[in-house]
The first five atom37 places (N, CA, C, CB, O) and aatype in JSON, in Angstrom:
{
  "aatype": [20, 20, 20, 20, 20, 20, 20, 20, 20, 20, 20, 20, 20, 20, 20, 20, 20, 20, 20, 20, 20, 20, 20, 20, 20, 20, 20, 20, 20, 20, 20, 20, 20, 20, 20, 20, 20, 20, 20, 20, 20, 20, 20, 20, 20, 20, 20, 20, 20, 20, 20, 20, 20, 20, 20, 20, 20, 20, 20, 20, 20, 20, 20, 20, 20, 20, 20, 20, 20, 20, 20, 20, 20, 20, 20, 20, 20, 20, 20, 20, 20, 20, 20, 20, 20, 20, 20, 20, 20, 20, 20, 20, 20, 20, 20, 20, 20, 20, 20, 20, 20, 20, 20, 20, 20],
  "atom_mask": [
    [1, 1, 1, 1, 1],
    [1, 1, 1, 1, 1],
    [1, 1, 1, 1, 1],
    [1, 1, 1, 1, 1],
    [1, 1, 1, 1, 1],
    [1, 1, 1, 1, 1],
    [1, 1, 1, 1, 1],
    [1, 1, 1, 1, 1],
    [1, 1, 1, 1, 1],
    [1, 1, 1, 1, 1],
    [1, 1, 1, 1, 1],
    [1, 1, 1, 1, 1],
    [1, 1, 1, 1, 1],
    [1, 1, 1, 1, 1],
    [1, 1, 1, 1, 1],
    [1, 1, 1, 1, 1],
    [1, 1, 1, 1, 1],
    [1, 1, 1, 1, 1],
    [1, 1, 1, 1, 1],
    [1, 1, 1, 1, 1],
    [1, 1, 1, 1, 1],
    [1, 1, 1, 1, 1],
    [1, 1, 1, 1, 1],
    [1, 1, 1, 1, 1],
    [1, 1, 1, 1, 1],
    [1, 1, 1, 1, 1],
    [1, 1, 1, 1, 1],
    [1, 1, 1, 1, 1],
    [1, 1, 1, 1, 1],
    [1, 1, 1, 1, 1],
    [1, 1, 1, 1, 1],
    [1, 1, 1, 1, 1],
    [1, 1, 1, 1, 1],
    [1, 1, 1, 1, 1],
    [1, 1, 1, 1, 1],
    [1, 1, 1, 1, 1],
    [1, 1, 1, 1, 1],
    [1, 1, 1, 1, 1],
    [1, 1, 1, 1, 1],
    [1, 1, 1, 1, 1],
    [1, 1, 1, 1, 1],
    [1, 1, 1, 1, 1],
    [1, 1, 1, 1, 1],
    [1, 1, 1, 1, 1],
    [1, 1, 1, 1, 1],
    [1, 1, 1, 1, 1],
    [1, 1, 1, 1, 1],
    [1, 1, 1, 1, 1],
    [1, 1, 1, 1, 1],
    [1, 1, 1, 1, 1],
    [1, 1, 1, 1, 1],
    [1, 1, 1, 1, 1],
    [1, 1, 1, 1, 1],
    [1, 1, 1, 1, 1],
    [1, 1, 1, 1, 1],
    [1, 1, 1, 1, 1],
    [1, 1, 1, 1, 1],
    [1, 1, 1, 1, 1],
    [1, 1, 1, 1, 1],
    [1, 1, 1, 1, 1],
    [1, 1, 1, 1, 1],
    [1, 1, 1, 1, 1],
    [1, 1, 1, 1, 1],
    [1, 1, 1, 1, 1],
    [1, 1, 1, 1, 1],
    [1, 1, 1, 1, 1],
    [1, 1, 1, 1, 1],
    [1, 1, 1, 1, 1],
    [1, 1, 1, 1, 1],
    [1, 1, 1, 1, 1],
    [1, 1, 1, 1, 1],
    [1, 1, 1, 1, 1],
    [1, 1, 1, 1, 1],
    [1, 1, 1, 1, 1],
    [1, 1, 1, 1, 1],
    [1, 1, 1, 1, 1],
    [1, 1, 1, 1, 1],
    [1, 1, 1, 1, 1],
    [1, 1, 1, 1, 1],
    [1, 1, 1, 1, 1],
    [1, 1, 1, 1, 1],
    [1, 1, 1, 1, 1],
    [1, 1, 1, 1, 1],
    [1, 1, 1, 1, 1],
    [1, 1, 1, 1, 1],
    [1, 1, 1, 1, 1],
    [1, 1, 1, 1, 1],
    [1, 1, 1, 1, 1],
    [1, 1, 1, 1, 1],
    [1, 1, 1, 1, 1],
    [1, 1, 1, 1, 1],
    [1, 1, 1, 1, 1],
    [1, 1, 1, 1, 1],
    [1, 1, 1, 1, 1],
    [1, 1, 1, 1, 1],
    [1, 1, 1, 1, 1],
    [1, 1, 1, 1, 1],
    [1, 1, 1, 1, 1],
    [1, 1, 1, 1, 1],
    [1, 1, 1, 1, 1],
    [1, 1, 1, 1, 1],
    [1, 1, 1, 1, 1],
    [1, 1, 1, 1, 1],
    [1, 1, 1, 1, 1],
    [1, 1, 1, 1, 1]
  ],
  "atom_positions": [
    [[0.85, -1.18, 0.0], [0.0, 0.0, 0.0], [0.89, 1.24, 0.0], [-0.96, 0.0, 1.23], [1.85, 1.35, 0.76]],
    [[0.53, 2.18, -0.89], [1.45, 3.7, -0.75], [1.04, 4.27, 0.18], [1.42, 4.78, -1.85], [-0.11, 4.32, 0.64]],
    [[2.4, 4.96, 0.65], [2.31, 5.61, 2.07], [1.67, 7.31, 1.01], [4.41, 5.63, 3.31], [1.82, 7.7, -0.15]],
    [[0.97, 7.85, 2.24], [0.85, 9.16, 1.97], [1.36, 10.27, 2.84], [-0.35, 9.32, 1.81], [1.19, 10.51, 4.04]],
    [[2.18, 11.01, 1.67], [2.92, 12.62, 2.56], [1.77, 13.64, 2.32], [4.72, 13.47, 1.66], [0.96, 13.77, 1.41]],
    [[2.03, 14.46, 3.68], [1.24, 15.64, 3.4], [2.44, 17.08, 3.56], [-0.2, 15.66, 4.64], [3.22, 17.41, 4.45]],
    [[2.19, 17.48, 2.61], [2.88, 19.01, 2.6], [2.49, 19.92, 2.07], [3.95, 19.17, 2.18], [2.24, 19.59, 0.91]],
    [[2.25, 21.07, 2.26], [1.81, 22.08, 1.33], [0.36, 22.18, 1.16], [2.38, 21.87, 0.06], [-0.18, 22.96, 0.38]],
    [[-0.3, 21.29, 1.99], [-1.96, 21.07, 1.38], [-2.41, 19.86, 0.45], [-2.35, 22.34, 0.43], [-3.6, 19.66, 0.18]],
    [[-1.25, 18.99, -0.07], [-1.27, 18.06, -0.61], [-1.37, 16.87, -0.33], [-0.69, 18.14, -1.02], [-0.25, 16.65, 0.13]],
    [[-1.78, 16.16, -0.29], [-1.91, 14.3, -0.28], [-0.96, 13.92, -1.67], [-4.01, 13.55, -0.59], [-1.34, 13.98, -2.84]],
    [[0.33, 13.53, -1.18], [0.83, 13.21, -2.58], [0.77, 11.52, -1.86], [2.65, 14.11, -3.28], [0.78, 11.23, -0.67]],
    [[0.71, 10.45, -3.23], [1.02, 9.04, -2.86], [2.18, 8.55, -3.06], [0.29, 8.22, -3.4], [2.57, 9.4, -3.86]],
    [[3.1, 7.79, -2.94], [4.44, 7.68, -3.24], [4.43, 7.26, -4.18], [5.22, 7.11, -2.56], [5.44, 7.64, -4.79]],
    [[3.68, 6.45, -4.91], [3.74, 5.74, -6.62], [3.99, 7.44, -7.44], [1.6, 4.63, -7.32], [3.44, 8.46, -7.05]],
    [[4.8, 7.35, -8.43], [5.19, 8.08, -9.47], [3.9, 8.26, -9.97], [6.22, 7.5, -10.4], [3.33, 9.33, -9.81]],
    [[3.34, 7.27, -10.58], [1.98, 7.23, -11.59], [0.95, 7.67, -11.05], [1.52, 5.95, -12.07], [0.0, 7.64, -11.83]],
    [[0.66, 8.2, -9.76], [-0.46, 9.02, -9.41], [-0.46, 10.4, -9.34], [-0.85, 8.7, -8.34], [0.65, 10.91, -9.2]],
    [[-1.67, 11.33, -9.42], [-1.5, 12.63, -9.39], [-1.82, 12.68, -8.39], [-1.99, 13.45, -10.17], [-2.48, 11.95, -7.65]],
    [[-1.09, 14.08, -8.24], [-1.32, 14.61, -5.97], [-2.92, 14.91, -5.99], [-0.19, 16.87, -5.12], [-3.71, 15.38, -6.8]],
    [[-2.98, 14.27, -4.41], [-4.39, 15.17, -3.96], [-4.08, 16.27, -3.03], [-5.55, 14.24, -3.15], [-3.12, 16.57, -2.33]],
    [[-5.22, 16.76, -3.26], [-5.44, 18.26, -2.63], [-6.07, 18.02, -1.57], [-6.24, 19.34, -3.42], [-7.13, 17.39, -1.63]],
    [[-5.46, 18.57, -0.14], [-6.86, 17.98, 1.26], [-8.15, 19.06, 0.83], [-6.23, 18.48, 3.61], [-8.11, 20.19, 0.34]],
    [[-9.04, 18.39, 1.15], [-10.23, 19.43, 0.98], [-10.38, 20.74, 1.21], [-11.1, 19.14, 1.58], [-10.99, 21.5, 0.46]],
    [[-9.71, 21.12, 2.49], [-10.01, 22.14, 3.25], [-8.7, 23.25, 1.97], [-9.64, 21.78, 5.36], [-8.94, 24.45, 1.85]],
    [[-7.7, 22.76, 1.33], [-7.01, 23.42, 0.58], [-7.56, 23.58, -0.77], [-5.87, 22.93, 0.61], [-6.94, 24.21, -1.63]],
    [[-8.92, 22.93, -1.03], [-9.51, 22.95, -2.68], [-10.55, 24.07, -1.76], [-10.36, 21.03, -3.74], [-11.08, 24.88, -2.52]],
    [[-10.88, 24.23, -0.49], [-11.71, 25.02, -0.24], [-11.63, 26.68, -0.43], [-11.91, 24.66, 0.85], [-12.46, 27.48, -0.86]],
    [[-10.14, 26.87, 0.14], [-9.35, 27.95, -0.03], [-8.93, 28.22, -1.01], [-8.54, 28.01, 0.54], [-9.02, 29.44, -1.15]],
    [[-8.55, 27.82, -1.71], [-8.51, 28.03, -3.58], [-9.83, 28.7, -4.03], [-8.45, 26.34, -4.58], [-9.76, 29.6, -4.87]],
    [[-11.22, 28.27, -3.46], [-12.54, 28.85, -3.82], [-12.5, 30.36, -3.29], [-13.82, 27.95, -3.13], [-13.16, 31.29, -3.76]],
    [[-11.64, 30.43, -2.28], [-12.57, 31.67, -1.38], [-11.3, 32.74, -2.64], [-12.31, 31.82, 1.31], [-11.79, 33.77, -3.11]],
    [[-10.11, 32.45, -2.97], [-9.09, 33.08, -3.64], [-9.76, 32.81, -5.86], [-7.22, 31.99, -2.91], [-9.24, 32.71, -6.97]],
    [[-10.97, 32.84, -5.31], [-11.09, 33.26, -6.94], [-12.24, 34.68, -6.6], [-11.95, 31.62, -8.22], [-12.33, 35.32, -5.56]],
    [[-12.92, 34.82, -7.74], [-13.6, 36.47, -7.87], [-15.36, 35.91, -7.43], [-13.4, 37.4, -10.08], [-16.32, 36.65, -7.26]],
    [[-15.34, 34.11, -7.34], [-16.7, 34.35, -7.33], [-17.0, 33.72, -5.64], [-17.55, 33.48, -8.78], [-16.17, 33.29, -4.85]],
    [[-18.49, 33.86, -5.47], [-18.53, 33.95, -3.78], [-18.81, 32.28, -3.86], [-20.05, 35.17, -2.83], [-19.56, 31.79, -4.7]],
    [[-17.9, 31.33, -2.62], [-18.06, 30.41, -2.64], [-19.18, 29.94, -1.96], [-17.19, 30.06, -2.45], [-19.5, 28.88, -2.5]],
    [[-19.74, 30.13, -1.29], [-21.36, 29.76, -0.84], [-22.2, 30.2, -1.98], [-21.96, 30.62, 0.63], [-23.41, 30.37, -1.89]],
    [[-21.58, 30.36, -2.96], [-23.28, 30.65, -4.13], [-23.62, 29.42, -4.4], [-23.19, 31.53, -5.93], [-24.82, 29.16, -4.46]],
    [[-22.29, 28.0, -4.7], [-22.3, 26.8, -5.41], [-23.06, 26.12, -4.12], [-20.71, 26.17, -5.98], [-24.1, 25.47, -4.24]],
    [[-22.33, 26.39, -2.75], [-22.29, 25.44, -1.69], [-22.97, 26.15, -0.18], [-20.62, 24.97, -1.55], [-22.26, 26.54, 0.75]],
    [[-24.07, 26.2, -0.19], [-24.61, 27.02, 0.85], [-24.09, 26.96, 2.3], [-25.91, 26.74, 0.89], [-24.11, 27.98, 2.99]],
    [[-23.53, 25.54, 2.87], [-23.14, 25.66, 4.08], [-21.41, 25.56, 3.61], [-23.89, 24.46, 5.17], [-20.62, 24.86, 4.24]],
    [[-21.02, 26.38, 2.4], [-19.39, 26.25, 2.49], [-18.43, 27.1, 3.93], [-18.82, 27.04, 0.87], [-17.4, 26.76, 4.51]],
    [[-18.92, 27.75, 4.02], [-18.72, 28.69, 5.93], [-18.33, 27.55, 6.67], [-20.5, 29.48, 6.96], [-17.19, 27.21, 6.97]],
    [[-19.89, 26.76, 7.04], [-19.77, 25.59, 8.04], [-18.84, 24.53, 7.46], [-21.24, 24.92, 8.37], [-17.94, 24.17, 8.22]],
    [[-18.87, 24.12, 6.59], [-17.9, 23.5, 6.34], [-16.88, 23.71, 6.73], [-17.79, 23.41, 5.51], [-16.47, 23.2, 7.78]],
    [[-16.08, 24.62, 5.9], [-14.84, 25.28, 6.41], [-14.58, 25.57, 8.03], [-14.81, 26.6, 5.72], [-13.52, 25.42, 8.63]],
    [[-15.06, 25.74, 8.23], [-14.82, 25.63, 9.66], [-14.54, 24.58, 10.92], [-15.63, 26.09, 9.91], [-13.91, 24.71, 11.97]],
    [[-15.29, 23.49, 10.34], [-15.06, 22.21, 10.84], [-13.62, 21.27, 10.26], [-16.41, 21.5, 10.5], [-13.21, 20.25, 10.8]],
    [[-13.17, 21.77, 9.32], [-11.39, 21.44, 9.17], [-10.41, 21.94, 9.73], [-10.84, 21.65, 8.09], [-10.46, 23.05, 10.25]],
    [[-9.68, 21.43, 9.71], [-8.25, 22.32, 10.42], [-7.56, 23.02, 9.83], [-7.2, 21.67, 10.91], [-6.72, 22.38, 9.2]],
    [[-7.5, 23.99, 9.72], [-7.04, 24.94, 9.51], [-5.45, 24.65, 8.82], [-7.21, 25.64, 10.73], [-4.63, 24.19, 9.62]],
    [[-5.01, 24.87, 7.53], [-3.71, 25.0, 6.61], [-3.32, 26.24, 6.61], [-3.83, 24.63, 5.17], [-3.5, 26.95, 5.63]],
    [[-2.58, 26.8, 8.02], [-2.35, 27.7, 7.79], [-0.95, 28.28, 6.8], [-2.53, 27.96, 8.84], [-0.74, 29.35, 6.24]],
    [[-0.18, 27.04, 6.91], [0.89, 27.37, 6.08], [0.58, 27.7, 4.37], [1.85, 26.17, 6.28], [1.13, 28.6, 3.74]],
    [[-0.44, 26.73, 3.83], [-1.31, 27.09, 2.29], [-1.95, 28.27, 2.27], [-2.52, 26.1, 1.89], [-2.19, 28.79, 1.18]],
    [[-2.39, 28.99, 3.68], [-3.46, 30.11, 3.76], [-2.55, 31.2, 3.68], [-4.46, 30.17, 5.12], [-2.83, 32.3, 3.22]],
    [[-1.65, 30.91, 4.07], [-0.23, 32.3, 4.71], [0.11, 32.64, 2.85], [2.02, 31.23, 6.07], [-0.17, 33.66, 2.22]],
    [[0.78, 31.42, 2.38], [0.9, 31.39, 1.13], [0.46, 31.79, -0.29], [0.89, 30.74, 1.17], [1.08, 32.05, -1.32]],
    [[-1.04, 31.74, 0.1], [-1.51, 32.01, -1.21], [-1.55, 33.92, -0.84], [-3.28, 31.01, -1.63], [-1.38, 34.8, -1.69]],
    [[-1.8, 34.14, 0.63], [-2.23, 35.2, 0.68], [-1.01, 36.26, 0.16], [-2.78, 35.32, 2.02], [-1.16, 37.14, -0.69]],
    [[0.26, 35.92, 0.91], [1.6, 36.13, 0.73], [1.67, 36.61, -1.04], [2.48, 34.61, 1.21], [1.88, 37.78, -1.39]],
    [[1.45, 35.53, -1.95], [1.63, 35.71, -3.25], [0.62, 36.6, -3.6], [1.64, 34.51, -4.0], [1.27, 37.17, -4.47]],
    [[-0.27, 37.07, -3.61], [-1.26, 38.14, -4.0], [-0.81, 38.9, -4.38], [-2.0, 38.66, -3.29], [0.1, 39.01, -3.56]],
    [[-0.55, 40.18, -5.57], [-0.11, 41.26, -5.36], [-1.87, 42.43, -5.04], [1.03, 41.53, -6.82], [-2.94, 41.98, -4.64]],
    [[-1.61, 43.7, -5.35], [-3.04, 44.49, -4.65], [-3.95, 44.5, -5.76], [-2.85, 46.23, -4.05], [-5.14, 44.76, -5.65]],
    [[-3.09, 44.07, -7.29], [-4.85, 44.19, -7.97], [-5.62, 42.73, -7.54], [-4.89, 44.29, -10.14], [-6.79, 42.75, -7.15]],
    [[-4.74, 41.33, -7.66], [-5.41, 40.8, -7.37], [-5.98, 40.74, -6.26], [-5.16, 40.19, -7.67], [-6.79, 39.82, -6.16]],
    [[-5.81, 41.55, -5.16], [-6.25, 41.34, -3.54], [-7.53, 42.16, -3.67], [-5.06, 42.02, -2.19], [-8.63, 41.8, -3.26]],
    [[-7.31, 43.06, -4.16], [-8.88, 43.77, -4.47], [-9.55, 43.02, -5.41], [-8.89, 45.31, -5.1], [-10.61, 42.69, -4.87]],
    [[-9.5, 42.51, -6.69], [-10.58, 41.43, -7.11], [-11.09, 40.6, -6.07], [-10.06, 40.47, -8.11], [-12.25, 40.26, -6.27]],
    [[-10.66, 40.23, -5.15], [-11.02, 38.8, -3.97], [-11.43, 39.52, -2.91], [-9.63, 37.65, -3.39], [-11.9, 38.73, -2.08]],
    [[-11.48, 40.8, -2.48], [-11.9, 41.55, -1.49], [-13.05, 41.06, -0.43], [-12.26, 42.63, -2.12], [-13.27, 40.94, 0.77]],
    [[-13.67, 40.87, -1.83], [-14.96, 40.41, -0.75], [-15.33, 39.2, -0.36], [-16.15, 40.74, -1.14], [-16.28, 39.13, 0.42]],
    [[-14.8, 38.2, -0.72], [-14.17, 36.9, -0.4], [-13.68, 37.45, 0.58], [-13.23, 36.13, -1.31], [-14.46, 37.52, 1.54]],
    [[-12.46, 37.97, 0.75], [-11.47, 38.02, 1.93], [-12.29, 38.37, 3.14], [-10.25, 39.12, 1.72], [-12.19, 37.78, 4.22]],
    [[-13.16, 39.45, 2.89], [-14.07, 40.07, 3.76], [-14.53, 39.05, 4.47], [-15.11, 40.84, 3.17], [-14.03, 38.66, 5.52]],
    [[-15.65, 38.49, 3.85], [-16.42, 36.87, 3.64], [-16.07, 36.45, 4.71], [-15.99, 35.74, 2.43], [-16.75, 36.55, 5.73]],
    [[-14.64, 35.8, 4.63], [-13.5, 34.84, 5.36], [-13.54, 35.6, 6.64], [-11.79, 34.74, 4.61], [-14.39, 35.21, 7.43]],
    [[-12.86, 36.53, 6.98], [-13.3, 36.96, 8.67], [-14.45, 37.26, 9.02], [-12.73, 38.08, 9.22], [-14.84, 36.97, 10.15]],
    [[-15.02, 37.73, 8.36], [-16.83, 37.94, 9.16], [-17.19, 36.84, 9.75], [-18.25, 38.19, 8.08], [-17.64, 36.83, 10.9]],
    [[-16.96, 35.4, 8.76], [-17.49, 34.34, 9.18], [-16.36, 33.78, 10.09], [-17.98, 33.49, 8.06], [-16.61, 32.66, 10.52]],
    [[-15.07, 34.35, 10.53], [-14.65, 33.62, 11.67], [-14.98, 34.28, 12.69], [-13.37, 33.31, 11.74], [-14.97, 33.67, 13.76]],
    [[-15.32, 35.57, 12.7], [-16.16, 36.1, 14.09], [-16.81, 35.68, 14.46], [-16.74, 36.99, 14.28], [-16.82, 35.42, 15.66]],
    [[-18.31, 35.15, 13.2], [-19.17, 34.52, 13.71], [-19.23, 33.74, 14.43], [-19.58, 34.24, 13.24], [-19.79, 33.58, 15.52]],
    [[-18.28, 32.91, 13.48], [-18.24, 30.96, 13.96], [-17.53, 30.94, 15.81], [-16.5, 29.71, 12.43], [-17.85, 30.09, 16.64]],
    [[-16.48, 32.18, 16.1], [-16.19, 32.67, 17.37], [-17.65, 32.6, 18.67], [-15.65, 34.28, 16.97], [-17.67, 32.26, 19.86]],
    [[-18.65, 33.07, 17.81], [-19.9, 32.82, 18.93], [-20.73, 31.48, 18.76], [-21.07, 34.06, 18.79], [-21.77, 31.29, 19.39]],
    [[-20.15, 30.48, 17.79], [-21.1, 29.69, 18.12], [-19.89, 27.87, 19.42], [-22.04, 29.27, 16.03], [-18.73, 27.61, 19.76]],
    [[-21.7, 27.12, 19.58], [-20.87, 26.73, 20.47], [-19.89, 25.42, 20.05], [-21.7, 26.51, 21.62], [-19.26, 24.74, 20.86]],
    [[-19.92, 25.27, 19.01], [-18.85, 23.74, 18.48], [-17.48, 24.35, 18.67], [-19.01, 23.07, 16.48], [-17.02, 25.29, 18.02]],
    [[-16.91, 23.69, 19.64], [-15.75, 24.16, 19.73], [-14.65, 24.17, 19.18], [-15.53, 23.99, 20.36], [-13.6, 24.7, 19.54]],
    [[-15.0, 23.27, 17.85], [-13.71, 22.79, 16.95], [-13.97, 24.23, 16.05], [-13.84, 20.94, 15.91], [-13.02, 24.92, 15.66]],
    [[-15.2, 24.52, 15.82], [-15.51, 25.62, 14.83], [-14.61, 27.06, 15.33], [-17.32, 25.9, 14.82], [-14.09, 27.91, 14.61]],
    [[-14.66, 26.96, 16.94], [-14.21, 28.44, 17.36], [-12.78, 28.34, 17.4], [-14.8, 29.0, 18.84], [-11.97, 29.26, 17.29]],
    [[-12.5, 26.68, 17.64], [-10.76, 26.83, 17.51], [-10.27, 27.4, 16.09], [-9.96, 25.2, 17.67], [-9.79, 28.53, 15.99]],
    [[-10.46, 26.44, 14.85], [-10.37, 26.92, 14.0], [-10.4, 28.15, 13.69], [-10.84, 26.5, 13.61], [-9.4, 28.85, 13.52]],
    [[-11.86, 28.6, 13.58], [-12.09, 30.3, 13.37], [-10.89, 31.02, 13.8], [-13.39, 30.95, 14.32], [-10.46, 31.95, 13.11]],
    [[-10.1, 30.51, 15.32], [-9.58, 31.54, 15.74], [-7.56, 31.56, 15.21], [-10.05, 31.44, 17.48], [-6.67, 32.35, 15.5]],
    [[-7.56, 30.58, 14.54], [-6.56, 30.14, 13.67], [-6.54, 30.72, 12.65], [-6.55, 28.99, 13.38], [-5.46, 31.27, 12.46]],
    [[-7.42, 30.9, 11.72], [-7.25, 31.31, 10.32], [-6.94, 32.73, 10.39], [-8.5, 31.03, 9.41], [-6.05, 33.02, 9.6]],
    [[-7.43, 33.86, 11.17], [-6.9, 35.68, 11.38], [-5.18, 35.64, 11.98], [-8.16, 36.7, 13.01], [-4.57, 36.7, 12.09]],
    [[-4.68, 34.59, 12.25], [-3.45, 34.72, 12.71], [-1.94, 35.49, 11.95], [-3.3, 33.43, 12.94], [-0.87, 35.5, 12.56]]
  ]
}
């Protein structure tokens, strides 16, 4: 059986002949870093997101590479992204508020 590495947000398998996977919570963040709002496709994408653990090293990263036009196309995405970790801050699942309180770091 292939062992699996994780780095970067990736599930790579050790066989050559497979393509890497992406952990979810890093195909999630790729959504919030395009122009369109990711809860239009996926209504509880918030709750979702919130119940993963947090990649902060992929989150630091993509944000890192941005320059300001693209940071203003994604604005309101970005916005999006902390409103809803304030929120998720008042509710009571506690994995949700840990998280939440990970991703503004």
């Amino acid at each position: 059986m292939a062992q699996t590495e994780k780095k970067g947000g990736l599930l790579r398998k050790s066989s050559a002949s497979k393509k890497p996977l992406k952990e979810k919570v890093v195909l999630m963040y790729d959504e919030i870093f395009t122009t369109e709002d990711p809860s239009k496709c996926n209504p509880r994408f918030w709750e979702e997101l919130f119940l993963m653990k947090v990649n902060l090293e992929y989150l630091e990263g993509k944000l890192e590479a941005l320059d300001g036009e693209e940071l203003m196309k994604i604005k309101d995405n970005i916005n999006c992204l902390f409103q809803h970790c304030i929120q998720a801050l008042s509710e009571e699942h506690p994995i949700r508020v840990v998280n939440a309180l990970q991703v503004p770091r």
